[in-house]
Coordinates of C-alpha atoms in Angstrom, one line a residue:
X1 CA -6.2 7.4 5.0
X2 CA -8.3 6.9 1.7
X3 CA -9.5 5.3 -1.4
X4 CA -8.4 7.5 -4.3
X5 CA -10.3 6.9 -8.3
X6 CA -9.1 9.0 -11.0
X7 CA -9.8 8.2 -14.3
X8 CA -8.1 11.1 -16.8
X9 CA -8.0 11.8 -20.5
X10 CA -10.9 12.3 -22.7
X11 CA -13.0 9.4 -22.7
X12 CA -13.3 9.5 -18.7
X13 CA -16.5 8.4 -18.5
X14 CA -18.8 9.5 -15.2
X15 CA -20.3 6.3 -14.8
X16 CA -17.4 4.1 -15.0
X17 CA -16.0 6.5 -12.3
X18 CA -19.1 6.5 -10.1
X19 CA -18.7 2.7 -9.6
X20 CA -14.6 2.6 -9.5
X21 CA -15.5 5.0 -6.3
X22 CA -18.3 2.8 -4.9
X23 CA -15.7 -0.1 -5.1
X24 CA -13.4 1.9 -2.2
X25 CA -16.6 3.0 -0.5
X26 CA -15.4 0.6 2.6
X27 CA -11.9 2.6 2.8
X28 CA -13.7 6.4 3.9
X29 CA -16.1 7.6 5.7
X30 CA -17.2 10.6 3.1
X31 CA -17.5 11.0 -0.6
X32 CA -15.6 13.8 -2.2
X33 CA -14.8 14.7 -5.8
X34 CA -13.8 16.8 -8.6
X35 CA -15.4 16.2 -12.1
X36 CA -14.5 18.0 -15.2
X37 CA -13.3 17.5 -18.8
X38 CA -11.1 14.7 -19.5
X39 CA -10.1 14.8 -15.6
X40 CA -12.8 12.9 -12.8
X41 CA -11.2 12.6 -9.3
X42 CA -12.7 11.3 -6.5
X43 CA -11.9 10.4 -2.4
X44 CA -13.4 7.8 0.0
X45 CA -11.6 10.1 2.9
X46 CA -11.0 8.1 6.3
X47 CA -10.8 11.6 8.3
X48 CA -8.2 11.7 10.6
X49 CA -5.9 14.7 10.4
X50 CA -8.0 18.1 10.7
X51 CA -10.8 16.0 9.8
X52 CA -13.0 19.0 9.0
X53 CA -11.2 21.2 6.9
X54 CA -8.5 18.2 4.3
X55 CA -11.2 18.1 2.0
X56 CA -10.1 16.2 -0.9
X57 CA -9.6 16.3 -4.0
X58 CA -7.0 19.3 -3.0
X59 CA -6.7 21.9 -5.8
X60 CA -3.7 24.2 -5.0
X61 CA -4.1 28.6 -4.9
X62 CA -3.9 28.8 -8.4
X63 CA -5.7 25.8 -9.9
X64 CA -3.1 24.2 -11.6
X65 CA -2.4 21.8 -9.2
X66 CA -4.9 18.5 -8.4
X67 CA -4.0 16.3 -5.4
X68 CA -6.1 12.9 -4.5
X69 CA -3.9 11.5 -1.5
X70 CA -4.1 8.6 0.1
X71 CA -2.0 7.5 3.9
X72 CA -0.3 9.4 6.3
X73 CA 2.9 12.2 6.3
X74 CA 4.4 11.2 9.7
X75 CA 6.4 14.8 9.4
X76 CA 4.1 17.0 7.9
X77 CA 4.7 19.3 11.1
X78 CA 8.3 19.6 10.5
X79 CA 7.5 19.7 6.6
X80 CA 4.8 23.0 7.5
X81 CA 7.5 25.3 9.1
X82 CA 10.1 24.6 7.0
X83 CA 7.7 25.4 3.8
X84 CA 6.0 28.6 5.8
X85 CA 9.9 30.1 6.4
X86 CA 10.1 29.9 3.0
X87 CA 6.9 31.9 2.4
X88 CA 3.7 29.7 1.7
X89 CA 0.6 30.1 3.5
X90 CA -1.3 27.2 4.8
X91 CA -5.1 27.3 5.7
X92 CA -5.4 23.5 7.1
X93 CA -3.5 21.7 10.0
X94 CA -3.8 18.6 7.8
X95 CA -0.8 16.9 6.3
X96 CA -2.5 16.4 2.8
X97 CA -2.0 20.4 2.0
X98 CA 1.6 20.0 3.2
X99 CA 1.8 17.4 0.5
X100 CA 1.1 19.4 -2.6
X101 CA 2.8 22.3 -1.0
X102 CA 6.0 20.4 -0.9
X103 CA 5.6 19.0 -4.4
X104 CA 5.4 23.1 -5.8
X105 CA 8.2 23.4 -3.5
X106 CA 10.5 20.9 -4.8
X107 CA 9.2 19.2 -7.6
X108 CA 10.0 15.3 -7.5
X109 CA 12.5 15.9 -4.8
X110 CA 9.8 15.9 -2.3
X111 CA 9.2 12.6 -2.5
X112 CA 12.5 12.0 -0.7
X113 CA 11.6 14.8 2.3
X114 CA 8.2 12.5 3.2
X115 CA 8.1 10.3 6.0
X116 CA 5.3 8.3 6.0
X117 CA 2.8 5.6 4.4
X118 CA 1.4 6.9 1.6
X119 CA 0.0 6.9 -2.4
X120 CA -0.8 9.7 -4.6
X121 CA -1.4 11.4 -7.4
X122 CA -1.0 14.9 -8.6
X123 CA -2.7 16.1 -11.9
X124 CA -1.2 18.8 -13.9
X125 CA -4.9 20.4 -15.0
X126 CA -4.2 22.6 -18.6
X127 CA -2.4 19.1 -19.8
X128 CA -3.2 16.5 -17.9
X129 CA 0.2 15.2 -17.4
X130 CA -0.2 12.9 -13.8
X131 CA 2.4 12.2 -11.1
X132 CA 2.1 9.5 -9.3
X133 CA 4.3 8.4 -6.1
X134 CA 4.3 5.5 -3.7
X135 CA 5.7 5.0 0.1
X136 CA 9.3 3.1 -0.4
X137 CA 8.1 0.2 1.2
X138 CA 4.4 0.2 -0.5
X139 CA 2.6 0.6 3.0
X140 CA -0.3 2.3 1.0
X141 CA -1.3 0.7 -2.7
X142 CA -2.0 2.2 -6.3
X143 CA -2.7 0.7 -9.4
X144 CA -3.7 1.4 -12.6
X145 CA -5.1 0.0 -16.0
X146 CA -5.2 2.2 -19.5
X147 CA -7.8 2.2 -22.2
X148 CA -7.7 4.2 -25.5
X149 CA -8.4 7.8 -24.5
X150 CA -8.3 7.5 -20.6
X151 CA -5.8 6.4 -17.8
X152 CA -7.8 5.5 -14.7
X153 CA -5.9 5.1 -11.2
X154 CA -7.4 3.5 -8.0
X155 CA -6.5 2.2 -4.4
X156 CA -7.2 -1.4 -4.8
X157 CA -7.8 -3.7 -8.1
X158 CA -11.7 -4.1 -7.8
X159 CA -12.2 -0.6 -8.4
X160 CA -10.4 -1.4 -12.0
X161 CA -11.2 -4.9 -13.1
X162 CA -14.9 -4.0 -13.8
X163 CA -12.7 -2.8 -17.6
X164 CA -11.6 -5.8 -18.1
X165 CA -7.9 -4.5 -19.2
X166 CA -4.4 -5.3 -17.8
X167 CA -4.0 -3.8 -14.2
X168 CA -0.6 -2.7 -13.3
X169 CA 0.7 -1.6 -10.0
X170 CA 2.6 1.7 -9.4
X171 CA 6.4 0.0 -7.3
X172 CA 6.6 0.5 -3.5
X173 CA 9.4 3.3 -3.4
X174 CA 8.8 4.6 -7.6
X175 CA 7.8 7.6 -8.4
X176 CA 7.4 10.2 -12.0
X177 CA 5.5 11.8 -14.4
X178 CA 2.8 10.1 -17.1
X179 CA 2.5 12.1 -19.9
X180 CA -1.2 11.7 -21.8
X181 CA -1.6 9.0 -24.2
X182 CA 2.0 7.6 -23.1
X183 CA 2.6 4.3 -21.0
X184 CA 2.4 4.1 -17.9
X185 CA 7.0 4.4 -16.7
X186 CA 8.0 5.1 -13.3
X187 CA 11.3 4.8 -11.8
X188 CA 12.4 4.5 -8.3
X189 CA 12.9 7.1 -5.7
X190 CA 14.1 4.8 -2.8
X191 CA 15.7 1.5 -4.4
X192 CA 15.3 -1.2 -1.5
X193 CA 17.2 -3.5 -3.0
X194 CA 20.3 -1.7 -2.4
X195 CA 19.3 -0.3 1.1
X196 CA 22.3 -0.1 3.3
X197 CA 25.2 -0.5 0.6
X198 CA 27.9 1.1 1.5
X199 CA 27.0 1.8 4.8
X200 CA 29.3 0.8 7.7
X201 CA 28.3 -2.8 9.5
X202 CA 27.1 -2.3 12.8
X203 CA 28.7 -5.8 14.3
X204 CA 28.8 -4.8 17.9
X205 CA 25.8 -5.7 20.3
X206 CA 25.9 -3.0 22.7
X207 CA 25.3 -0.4 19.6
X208 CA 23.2 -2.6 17.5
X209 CA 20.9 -2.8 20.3
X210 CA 20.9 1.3 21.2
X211 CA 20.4 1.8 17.7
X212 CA 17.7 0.2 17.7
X213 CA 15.5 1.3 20.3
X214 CA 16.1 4.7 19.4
X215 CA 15.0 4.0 15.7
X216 CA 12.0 1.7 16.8
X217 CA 10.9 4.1 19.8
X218 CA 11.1 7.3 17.5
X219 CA 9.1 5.5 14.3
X220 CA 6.2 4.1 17.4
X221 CA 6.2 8.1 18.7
X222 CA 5.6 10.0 14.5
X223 CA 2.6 6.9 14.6
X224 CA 1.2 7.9 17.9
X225 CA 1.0 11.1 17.1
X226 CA -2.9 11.6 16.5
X227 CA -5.7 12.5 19.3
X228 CA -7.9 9.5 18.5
X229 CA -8.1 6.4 20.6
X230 CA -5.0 3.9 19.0
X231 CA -5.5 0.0 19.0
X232 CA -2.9 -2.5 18.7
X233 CA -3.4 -5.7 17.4
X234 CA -1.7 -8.1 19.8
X235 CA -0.9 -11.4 19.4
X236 CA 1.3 -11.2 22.7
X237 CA 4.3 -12.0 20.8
X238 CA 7.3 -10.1 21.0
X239 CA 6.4 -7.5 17.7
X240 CA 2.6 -6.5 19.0
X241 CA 4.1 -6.5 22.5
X242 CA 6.5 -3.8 21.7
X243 CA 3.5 -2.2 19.7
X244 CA 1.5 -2.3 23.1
X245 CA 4.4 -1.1 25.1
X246 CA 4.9 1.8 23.4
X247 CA 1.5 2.8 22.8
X248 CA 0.7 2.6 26.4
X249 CA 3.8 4.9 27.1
X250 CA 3.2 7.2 24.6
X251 CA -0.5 7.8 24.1
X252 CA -2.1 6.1 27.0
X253 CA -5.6 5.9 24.8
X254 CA -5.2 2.7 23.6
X255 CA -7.2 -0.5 23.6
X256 CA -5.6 -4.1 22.5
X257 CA -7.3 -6.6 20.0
X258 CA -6.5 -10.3 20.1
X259 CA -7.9 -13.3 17.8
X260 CA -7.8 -17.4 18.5
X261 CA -9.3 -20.4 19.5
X262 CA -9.9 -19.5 23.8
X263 CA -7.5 -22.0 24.5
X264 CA -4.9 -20.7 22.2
X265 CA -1.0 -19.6 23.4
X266 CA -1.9 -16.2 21.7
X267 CA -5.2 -15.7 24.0
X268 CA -3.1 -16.4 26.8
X269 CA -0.1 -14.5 26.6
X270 CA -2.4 -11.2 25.1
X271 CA -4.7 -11.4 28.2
X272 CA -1.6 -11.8 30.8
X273 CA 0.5 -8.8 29.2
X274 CA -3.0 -6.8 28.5
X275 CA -3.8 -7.2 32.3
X276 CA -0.5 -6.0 33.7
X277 CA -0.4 -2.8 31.6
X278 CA -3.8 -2.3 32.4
X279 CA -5.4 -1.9 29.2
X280 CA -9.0 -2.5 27.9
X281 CA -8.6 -5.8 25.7
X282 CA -10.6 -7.2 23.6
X283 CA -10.4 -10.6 22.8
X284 CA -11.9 -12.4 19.9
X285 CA -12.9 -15.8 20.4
X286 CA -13.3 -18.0 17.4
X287 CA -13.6 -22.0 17.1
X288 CA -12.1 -23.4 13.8
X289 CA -15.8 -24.5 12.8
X290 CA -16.6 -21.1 12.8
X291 CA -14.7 -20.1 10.0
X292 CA -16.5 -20.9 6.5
X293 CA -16.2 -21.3 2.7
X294 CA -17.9 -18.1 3.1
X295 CA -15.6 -16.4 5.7
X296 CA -12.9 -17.9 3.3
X297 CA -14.8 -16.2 0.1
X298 CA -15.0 -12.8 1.5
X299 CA -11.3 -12.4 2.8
X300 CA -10.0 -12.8 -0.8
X301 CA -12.7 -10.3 -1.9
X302 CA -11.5 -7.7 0.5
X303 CA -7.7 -8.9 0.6
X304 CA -7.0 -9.3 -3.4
X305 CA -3.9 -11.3 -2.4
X306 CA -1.8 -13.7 -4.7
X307 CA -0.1 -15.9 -2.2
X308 CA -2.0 -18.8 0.1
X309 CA -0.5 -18.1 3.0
X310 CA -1.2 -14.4 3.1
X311 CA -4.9 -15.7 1.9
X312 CA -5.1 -17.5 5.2
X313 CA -3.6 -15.2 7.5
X314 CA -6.2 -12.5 5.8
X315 CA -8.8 -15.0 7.1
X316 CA -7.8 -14.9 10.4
X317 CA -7.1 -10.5 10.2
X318 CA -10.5 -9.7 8.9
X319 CA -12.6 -10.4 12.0
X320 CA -9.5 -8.2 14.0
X321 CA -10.5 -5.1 11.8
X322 CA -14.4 -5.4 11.8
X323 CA -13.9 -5.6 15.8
X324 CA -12.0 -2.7 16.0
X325 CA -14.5 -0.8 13.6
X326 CA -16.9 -1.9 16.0
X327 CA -15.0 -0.1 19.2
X328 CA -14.8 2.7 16.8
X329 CA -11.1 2.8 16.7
X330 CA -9.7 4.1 13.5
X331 CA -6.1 4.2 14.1
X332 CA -3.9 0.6 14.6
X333 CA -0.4 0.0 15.1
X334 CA 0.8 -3.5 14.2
X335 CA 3.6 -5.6 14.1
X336 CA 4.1 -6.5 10.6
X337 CA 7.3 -6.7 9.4
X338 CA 10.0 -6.9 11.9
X339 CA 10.1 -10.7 11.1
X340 CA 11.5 -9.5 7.6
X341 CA 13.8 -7.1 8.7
X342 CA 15.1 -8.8 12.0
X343 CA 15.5 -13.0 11.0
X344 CA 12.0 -13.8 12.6
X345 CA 11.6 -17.4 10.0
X346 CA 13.6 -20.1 9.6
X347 CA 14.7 -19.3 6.1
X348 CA 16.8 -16.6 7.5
X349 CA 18.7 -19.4 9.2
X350 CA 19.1 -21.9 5.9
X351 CA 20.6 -19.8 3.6
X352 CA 23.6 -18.5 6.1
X353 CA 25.2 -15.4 6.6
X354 CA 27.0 -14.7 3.2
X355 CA 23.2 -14.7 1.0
X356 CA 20.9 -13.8 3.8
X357 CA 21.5 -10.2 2.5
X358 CA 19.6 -11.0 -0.5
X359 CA 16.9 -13.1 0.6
X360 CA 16.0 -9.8 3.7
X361 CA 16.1 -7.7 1.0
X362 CA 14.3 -10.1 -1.7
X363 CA 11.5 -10.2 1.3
X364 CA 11.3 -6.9 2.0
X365 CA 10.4 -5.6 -2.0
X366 CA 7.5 -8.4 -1.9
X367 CA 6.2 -7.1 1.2
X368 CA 4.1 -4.4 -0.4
X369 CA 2.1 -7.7 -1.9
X370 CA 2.2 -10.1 0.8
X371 CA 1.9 -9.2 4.3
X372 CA 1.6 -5.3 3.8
X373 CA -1.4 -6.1 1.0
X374 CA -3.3 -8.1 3.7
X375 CA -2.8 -5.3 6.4
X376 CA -4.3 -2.3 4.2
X377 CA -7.1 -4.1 2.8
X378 CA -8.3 -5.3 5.9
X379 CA -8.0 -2.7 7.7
X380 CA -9.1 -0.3 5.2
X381 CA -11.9 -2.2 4.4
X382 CA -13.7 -1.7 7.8
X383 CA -12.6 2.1 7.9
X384 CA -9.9 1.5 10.4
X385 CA -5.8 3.3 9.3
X386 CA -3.2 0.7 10.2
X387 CA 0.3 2.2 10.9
X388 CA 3.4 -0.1 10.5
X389 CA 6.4 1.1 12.6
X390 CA 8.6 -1.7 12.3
X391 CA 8.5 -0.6 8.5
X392 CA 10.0 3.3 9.1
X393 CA 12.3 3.4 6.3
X394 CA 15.1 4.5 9.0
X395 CA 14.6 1.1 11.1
X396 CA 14.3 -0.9 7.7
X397 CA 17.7 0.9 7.0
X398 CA 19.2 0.4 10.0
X399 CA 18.2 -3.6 9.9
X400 CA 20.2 -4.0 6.5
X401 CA 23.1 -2.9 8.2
X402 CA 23.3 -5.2 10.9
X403 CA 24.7 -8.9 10.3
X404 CA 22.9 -12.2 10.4
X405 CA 24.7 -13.3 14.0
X406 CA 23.3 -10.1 15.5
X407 CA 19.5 -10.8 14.3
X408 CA 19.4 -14.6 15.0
X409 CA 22.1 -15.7 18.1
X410 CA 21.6 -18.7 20.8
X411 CA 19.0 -20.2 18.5
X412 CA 17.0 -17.0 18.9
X413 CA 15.3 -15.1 16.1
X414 CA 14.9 -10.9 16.7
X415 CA 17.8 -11.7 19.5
X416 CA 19.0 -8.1 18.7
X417 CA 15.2 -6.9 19.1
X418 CA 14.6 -8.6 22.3
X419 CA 18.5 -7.5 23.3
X420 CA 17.0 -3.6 22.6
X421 CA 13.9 -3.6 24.7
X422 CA 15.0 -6.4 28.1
X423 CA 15.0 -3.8 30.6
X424 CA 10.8 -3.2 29.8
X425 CA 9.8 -6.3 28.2
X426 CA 8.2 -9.2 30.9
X427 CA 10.5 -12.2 30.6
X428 CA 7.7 -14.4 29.1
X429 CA 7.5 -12.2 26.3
X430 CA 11.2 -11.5 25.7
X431 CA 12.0 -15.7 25.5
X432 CA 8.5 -17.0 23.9
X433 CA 9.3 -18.2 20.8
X434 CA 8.4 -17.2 16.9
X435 CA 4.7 -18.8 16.2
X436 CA 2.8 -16.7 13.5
X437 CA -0.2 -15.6 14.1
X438 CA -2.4 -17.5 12.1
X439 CA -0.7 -21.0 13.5
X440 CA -1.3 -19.9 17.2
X441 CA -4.1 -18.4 16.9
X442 CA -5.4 -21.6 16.4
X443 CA -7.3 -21.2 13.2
X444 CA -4.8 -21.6 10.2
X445 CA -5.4 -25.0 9.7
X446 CA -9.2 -24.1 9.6
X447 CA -9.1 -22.1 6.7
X448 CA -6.4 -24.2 5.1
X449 CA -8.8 -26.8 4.4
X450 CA -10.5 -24.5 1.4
X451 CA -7.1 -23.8 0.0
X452 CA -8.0 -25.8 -2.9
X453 CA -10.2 -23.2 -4.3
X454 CA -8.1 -20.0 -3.4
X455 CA -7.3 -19.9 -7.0
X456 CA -10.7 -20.3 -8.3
X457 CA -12.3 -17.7 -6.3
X458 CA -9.6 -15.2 -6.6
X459 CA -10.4 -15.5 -10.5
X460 CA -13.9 -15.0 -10.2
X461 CA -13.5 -11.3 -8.6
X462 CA -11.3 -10.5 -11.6
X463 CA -7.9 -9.9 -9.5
X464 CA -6.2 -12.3 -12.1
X465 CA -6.2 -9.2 -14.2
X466 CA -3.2 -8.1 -12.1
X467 CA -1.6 -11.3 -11.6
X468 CA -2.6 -15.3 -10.5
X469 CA -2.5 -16.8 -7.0
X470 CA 0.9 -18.4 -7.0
X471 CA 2.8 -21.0 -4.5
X472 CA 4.2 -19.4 -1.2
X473 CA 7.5 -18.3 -1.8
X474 CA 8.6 -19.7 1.2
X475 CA 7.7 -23.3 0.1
X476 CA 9.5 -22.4 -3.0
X477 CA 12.7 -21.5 -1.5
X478 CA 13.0 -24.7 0.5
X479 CA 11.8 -26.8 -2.7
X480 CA 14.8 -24.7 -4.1
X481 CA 17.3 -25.3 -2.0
X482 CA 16.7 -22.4 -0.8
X483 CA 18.7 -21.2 -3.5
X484 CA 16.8 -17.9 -4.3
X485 CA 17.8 -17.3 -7.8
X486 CA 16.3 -21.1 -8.5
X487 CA 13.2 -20.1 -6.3
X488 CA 12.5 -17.3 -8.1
X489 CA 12.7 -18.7 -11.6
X490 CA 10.7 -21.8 -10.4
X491 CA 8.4 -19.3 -8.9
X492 CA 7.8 -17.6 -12.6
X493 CA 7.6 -21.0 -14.4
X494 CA 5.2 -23.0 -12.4
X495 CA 3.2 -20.4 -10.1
X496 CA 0.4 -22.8 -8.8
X497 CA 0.8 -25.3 -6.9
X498 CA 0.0 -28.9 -8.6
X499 CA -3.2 -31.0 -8.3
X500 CA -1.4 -33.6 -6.2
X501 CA 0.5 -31.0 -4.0
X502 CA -2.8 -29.8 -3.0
X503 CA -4.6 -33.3 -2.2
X504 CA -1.4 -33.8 0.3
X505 CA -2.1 -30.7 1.7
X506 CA -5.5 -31.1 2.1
X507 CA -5.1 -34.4 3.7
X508 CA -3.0 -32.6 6.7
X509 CA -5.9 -30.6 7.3
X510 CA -8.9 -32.7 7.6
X511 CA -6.1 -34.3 9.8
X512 CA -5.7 -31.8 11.8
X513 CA -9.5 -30.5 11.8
X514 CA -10.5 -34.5 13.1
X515 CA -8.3 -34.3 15.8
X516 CA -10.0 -32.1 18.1
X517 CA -13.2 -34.0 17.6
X518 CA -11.4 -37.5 18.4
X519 CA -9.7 -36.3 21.8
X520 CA -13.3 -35.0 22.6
X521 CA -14.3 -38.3 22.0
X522 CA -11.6 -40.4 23.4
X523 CA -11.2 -37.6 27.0
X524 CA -13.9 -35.8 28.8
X525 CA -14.2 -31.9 28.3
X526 CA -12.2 -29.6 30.3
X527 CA -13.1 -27.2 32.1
X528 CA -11.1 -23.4 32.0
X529 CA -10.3 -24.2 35.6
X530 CA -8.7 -27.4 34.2
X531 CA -6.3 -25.3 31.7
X532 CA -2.4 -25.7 32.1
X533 CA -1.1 -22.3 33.4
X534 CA 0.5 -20.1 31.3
X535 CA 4.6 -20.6 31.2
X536 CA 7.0 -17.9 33.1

């Protein structure tokens, strides 16, 4: 994966480039670019597929053709021999040639014949007309910002607020042309807020659940496919277990990451499943005191994200990356976003059966700005790809067709999840409960206690160019409700959350943060000997 900086027409300036580019400098490894009239294109390039010879920006035979590419094309074997048989000559083994081979092939079609995580652009040289096309769920980010005489085009939103103009964002799933001089109009080429109409309801457990594992099994295999050491990031919940399972299987090179307090259920249920698949796990210990204004600071630097929660949760995800860096892994599977697809909060539960449709599929557009945001930039910022394959759009399909009572049954969020995988996963994974990761880590309510100046220092890098921090959607909905047409509309009218709204939340938190400090006081310390055994 990469950072990608384009800035095109003819006022492109070379020193506005040069520091858009040294904005992504976190997100490669080497520097590569293309300058010429009216068209300066540039890569941070995280090298991972034929690392030697996908040099980018990638010009195709004839010169007509400019690609800056940013992810990963989980079939760009497949892709290869279909395009050879039909006569084109490839002189990499990387999946960023296959790219613009497939777009000469097909035009805008091949948008549809990619599987993966992804952003690019393609630049028509002799005109400077520009494609652009994003991953249907928005794994991988692109944005943009106009001023007279030049379009510029980046990975993340520092790399553009430094113009001071408007920053727009291209849609996860959208896709089209942007002719010079003309506004920036893309439309979609996966809509996901229709995924799975008129597909037949899969009601019945036994298929539901073979479904499934085949789905989740095959998207884990395309994101194992890679001869580099893979870590997992493992919060020994059900998702990351999976994640771990699979990776153990399937490319036995793996190493698992773990954050929290040492004390913490995470810690405890990460070293017990790390330890029976015998793999090397690193574990990250962290007190809440550790985290600081300045630990707070630099996760909204790197994250850019508009919603507190995410904010916090990026707080706690940071340190994960730089560790990994460290190891000098640069390839992560994850968990994200089976909790969206498969019922994994409580909101799932509220609204019932007859709009939960709606909400799954209102949380699943938002993800490319919420939990998917926090993942890249993290990750990306300490040189480290992070796969998602709970968010293959064939398991994202396949989870819009099954009903609420087959995600959530027995009081049991992911039932149909945990239902797939019983025969391999230990029992105390398979019946722990939902915590996130932040709240079991240990640490959430840590960071929480800055939340008052989220706002304030998300302004001061600029990212309000794009859009404000707002309330969590989540606290929204139940304000609502959880009527989601009202949440939504409240959400618009009153983003923030309110002076007093914050003082009561800051109250909980110094709560909580005193606690620790008055059972220290009140009981003497324990030792690890002392520690109540893990359950199951």
């Amino acid at each position: 994966m990469c950072g990608i900086a384009l800035s095109i027409g003819p006022e492109a300036d070379p020193a506005t480039f040069r520091r858009m580019l040294a904005a992504l400098a976190p997100r490669g490894e080497v520097t590569e670019t293309r300058q010429e009239n009216g068209l300066l294109a540039g890569v941070r390039r995280l090298r991972i597929v034929d690392r030697e010879r996908s040099v980018q920006p990638w010009m195709s035979p004839d010169e007509r053709h400019l690609l800056c590419f940013n992810g990963e094309i989980f079939n760009h074997h497949e892709l290869r021999a279909e395009l050879t048989r039909l006569g084109h000559r490839f002189i990499t083994a990387g999946d960023t040639e296959v790219v613009l081979t497939a777009f000469r092939q097909w035009g805008e079609n091949a948008v549809r014949r990619l599987r993966g995580e992804y952003a690019f652009v393609i630049v028509e040289r002799d005109t400077g007309r520009t494609y652009l096309a994003r991953d249907p769920l928005g794994v991988k980010p692109l944005y943009w910002s106009r001023l007279p005489g030049c379009l510029h085009l980046a990975s993340e939103v520092k790399a553009l607020v430094g113009h001071g103009a408007p920053i727009g964002e291209v849609a996860p799933g959208h896709h089209g042309w942007v002719e010079p001089g003309r506004p920036v109009r893309v439309g979609p080429h996966v809509d996901l807020l229709t995924l799975g109409d008129g597909l037949p309801v899969i009601d019945d457990p036994d298929e539901a659940a073979l479904l499934v594992r085949v789905a989740l099994t095959d998207a884990m295999r395309a994101r194992l496919d890679t001869d580099l050491t893979v870590g997992v990031v493992l919060s020994g919940g059900l998702d990351s277990s999976l994640a771990l399972l699979h990776a153990r299987e399937l490319h036995p090179d793996c190493v698992a990451v773990t954050i929290g307090v040492p004390e913490s259920p995470d810690v405890a249920y990460a070293r017990r499943l790390a330890a029976d698949l015998g793999v090397p796990h690193e574990v990250i210990e962290l007190r809440p005191r550790d985290i600081r204004l300045a630990d707070v600071r630099e996760a909204i630097r790197v994250s850019e994200l508009t919603e507190y929660g995410d904010i916090i949760n990026a707080v706690v995800s940071v340190p994960i990356f730089r560790r990994l860096r460290e190891l000098g892994v640069r390839v992560v599977l994850t968990g994200d976003g089976s909790d969206e697809l498969f019922g994994g909060y409580p909101m799932y539960h509220r609204v019932g059966p007859e709009r939960s449709r709606r909400l799954f599929l209102h949380k699943i557009r938002n993800l490319c700005r919420t939990e998917l945001q926090r993942v890249d930039r993290a990750s990306m910022a300490h040189g480290v790809e992070a796969r998602v394959p709970f968010l293959d759009l064939s398991v994202v399909e396949l989870a819009m067709r099954l009903p609420l009572d087959v995600k959530l049954r027995d009081g049991q969020e992911k039932w149909i999840v945990r239902r797939a995988f019983a025969d391999v996963l230990p029992s105390y994974v398979r019946q722990r409960p939902k915590n996130p990761m932040s709240y079991s880590s240990g640490l959430h309510e840590r960071a929480r206690l800055y939340k008052p100046l989220f706002a304030r220092l998300h302004r001061s890098f600029g990212y309000d160019l794009l859009e404000p921090v707002r309330r969590d959607f989540d606290s929204v909905l139940t304000r609502c409700g959880n009527d989601l047409d009202r949440a939504i509309a409240e959400g618009i009218a009153r983003p923030d959350y309110t002076v007093l709204e914050h003082a009561r939340d800051l109250v909980g938190a110094a709560r909580w943060n005193a606690a620790p400090m008055v059972r220290r006081l009140v009981n003497p310390r324990r030792t690890r000997g002392d520690e109540a055994p893990l359950p199951g």
